[in-house]
mmCIF file of C-alpha atoms in Angstrom:
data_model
loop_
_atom_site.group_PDB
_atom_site.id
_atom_site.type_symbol
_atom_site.label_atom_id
_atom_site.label_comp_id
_atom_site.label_asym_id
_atom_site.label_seq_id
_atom_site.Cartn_x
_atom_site.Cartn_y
_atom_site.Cartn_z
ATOM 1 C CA UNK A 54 129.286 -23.443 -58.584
ATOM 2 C CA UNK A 55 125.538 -24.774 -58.839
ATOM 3 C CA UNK A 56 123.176 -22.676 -56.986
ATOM 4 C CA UNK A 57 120.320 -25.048 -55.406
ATOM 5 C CA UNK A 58 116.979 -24.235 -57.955
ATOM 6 C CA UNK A 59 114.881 -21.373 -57.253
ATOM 7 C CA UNK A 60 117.181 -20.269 -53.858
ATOM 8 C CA UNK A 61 116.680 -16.527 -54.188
ATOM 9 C CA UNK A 62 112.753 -17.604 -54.007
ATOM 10 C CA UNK A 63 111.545 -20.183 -52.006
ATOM 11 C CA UNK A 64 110.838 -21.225 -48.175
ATOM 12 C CA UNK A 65 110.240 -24.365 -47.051
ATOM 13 C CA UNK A 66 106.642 -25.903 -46.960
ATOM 14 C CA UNK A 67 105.754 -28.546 -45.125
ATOM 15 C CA UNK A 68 103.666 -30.191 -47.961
ATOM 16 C CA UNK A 69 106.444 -30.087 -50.388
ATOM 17 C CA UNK A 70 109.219 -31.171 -47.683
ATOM 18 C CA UNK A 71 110.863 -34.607 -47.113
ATOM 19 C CA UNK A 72 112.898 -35.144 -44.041
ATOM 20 C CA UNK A 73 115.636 -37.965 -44.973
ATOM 21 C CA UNK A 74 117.495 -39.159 -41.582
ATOM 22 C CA UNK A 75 120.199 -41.227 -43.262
ATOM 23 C CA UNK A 76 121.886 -44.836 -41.058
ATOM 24 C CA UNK A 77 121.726 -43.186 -37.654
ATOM 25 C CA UNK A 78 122.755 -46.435 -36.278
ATOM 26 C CA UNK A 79 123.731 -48.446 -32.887
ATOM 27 C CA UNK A 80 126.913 -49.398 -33.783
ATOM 28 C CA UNK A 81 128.380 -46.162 -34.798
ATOM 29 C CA UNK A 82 127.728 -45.010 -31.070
ATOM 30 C CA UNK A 83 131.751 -45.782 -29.978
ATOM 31 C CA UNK A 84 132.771 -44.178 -33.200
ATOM 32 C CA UNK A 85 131.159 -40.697 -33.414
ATOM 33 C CA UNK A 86 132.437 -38.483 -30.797
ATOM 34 C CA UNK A 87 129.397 -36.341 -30.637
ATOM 35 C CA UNK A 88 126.719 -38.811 -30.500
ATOM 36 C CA UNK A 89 125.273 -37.432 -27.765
ATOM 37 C CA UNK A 90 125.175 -34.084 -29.259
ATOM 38 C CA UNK A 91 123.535 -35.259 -32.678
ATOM 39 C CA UNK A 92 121.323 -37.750 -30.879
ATOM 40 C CA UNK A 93 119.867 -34.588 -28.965
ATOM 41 C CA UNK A 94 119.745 -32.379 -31.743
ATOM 42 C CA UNK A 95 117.974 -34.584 -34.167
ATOM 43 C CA UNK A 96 115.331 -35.641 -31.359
ATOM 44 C CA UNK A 97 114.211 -32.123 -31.561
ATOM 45 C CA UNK A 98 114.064 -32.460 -35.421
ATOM 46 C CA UNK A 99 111.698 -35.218 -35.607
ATOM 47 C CA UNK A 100 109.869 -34.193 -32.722
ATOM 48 C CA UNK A 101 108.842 -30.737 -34.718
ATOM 49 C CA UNK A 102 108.485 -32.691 -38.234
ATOM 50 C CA UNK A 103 105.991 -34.406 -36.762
ATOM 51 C CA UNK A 104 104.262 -31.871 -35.333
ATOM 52 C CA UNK A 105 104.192 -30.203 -38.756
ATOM 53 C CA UNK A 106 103.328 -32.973 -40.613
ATOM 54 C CA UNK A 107 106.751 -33.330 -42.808
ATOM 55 C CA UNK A 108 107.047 -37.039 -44.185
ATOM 56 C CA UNK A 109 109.928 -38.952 -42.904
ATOM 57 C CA UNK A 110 112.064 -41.252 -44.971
ATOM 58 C CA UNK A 111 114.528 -43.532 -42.498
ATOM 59 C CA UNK A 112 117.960 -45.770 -44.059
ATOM 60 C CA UNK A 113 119.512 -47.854 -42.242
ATOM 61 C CA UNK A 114 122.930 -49.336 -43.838
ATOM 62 C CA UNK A 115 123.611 -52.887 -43.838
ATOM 63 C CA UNK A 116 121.778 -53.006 -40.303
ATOM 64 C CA UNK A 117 122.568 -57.220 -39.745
ATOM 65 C CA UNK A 118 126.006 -55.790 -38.960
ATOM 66 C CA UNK A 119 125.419 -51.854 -38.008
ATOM 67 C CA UNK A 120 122.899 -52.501 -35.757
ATOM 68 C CA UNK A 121 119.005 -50.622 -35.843
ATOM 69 C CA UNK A 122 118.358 -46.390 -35.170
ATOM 70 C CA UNK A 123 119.397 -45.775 -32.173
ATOM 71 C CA UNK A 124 116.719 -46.338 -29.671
ATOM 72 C CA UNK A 125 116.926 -42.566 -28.492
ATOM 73 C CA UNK A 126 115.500 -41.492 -31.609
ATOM 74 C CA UNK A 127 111.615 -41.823 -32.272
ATOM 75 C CA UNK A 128 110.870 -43.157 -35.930
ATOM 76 C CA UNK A 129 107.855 -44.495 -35.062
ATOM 77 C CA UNK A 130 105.655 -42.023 -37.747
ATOM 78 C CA UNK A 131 108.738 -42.844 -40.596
ATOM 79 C CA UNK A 132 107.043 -43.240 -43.904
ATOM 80 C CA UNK A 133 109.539 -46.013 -44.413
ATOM 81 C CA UNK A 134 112.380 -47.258 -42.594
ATOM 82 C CA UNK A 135 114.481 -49.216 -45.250
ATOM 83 C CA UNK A 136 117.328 -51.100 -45.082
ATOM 84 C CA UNK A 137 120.359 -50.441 -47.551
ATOM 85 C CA UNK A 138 124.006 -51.526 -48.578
ATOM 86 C CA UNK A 139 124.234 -48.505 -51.363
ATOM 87 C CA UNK A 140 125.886 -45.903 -49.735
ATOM 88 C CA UNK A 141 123.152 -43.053 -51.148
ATOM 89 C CA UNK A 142 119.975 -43.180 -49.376
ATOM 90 C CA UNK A 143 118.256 -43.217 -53.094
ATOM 91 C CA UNK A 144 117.723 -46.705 -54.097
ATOM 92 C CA UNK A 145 114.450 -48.284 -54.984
ATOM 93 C CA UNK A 146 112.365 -48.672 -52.130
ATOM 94 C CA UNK A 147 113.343 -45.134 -51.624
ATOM 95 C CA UNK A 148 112.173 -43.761 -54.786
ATOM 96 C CA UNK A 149 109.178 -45.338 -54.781
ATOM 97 C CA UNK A 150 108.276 -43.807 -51.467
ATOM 98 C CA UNK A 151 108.968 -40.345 -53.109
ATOM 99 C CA UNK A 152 106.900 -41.460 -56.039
ATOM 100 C CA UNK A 153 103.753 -42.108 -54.140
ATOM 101 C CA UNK A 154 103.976 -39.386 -51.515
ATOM 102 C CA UNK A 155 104.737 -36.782 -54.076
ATOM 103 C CA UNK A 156 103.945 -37.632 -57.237
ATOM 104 C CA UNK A 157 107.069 -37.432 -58.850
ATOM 105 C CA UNK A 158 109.338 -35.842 -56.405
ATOM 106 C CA UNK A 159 109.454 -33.683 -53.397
ATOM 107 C CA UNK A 160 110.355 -29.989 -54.135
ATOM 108 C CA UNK A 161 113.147 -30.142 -51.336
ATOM 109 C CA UNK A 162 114.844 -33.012 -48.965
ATOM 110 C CA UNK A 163 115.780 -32.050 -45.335
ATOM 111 C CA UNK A 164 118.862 -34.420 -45.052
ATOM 112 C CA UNK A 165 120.696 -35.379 -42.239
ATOM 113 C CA UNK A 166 122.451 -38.333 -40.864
ATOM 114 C CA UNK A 167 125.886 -40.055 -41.009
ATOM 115 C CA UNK A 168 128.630 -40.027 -41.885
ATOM 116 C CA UNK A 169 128.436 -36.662 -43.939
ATOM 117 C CA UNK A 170 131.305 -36.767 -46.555
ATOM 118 C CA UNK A 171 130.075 -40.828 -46.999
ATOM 119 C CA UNK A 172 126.052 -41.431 -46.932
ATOM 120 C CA UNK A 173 124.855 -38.326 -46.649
ATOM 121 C CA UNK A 174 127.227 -36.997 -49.418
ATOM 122 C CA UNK A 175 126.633 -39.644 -52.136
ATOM 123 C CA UNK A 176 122.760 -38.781 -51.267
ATOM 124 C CA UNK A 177 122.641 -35.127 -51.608
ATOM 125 C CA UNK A 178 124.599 -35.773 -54.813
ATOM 126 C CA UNK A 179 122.042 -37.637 -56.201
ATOM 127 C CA UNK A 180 119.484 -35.308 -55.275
ATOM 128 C CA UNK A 181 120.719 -32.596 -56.462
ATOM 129 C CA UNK A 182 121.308 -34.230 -59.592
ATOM 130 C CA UNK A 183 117.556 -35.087 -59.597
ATOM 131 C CA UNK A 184 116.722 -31.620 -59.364
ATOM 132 C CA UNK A 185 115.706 -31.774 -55.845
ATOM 133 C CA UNK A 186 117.054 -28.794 -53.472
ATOM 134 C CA UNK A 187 118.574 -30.150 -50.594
ATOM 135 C CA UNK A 188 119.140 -28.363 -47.015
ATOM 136 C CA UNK A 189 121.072 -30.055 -45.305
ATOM 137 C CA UNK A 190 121.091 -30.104 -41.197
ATOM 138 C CA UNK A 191 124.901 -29.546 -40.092
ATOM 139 C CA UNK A 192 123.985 -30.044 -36.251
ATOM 140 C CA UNK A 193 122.225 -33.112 -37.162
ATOM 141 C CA UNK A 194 125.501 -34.661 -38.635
ATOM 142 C CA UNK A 195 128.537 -36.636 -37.861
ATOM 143 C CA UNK A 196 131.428 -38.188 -39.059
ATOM 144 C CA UNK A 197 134.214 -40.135 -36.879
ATOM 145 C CA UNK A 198 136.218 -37.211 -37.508
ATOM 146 C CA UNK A 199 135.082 -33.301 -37.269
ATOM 147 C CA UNK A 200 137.472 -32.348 -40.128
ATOM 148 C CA UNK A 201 135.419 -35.052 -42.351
ATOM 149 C CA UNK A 202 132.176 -34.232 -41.784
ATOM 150 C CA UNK A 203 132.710 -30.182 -41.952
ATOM 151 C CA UNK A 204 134.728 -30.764 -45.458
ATOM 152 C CA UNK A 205 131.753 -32.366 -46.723
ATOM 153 C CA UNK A 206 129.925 -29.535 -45.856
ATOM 154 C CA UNK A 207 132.028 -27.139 -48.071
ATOM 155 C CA UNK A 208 131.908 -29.567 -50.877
ATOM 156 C CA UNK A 209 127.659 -29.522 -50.615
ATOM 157 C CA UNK A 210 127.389 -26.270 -49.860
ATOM 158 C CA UNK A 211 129.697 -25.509 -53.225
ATOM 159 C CA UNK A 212 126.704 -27.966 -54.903
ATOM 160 C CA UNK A 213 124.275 -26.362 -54.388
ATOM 161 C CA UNK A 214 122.813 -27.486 -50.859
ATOM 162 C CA UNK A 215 121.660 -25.047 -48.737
ATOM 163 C CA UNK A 216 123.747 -25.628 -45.218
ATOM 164 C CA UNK A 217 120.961 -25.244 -42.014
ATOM 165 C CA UNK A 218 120.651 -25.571 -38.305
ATOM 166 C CA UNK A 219 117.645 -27.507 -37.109
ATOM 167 C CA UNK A 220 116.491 -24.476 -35.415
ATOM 168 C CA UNK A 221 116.476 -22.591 -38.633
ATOM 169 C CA UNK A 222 114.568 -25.419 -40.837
ATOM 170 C CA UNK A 223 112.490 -25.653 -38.062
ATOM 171 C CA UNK A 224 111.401 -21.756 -38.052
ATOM 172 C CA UNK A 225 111.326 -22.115 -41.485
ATOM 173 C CA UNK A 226 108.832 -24.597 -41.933
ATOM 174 C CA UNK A 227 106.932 -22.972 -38.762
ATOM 175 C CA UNK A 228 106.706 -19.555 -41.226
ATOM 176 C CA UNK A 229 104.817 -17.533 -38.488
ATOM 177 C CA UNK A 230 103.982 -16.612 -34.728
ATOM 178 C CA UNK A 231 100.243 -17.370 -36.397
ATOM 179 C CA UNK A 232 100.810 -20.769 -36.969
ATOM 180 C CA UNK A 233 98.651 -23.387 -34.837
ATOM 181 C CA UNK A 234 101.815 -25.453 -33.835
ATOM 182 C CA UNK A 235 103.573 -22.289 -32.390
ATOM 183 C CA UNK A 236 103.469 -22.959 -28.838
ATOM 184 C CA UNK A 237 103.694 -26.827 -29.399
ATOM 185 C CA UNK A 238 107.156 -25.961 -31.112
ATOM 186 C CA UNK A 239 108.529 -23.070 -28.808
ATOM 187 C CA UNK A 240 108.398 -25.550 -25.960
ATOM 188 C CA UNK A 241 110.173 -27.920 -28.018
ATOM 189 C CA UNK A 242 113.104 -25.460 -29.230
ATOM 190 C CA UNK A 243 113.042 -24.106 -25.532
ATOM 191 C CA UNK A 244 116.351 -25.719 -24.435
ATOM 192 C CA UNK A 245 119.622 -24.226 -26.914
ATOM 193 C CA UNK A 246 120.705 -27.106 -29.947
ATOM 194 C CA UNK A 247 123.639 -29.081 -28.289
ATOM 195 C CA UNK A 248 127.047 -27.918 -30.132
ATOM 196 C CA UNK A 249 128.584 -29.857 -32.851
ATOM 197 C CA UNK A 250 131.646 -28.121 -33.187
ATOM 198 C CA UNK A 251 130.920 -27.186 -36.577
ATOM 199 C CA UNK A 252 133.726 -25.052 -38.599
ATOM 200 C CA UNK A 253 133.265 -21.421 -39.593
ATOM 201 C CA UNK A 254 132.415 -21.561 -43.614
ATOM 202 C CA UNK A 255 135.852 -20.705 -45.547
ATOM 203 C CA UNK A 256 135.632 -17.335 -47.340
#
């Protein structure tokens, strides 16, 4: 098993942070039983990364037929919202928009999107094999089917990936009561994470 680099020893930072949000689409709406649910969730994900200043990288796959983000979802302060038929999030556009913001790389990539064990896999794969650390947002993730989606998770978390909530990256990145953005993100996280249905981790 790969252990994500430097796990034992690092938090996240905002300035060395990337959030991904991977083909979040209209047309999936029929397909992904909890939506709703992920819709919500990831709302309050954006809402705090902007707040704390985290760069946001958008994909949108093959949107002529998929449709655009769902309109629920803000995107408006995306780096880059780019258009894709790879399956991975990391194509060109993509890297370049790494490139530039961080000079090379960012030291970790907040992932989360749809579906998990198709997009969002083949992307954290290629992170990780970049040498990027990857956490990736369960409650901000679908698949058509649960049992998908929370076998992907076992097969990432295996990799390396470090499996979050978006309440816990957000707390994370938030570090301290001290913090300027406290209140601004306590009212935000003041209303529970809807429930994704997520499976207890096998031992």
């Amino acid at each position: 098993m790969r252990k994500a680099i430097g796990a034992s020893l690092y938090r996240l930072q905002p300035e060395k942070t990337l959030f991904m949000q991977c083909d979040i689409q209209e047309k999936f709406k029929p397909a992904i039983p909890l939506m709703n649910a992920l819709i919500e969730n990831t709302k309050k994900l954006l809402a705090a990364g902007k707040i704390l200043n985290v760069p946001l990288l958008v994909t949108e796959q093959y949107p002529e037929r998929l449709g655009k983000t769902v309109a629920e979802l803000d995107i408006r302060h995306a780096c880059a919202n780019i258009p894709k038929t790879k399956f991975s999030m990391i194509v060109g556009p993509i890297k370049k928009n790494m490139a530039d913001m961080f000079s090379g790389k960012p030291q970790t990539v907040v992932l989360f999107g749809m579906e998990t064990h198709i997009c969002v896999e083949q992307t954290a794969f290629d992170l990780i094999n970049n040498k990027v650390n990857v956490w990736l947002v369960a409650d901000c993730c679908a698949s058509r089917l649960n049992q998908d989606r929370d076998q992907a998770l076992e097969r990432l978390r295996d990799i390396g990936c470090v499996i979050a909530s978006s309440e816990s990256v957000i707390f994370n990145l938030l570090n301290s009561k001290d913090h300027k953005a406290f209140k601004e993100i306590t009212a935000l996280v003041g209303k529970v994470s809807a429930d994704m249905q997520i499976a207890a981790p096998k031992k």
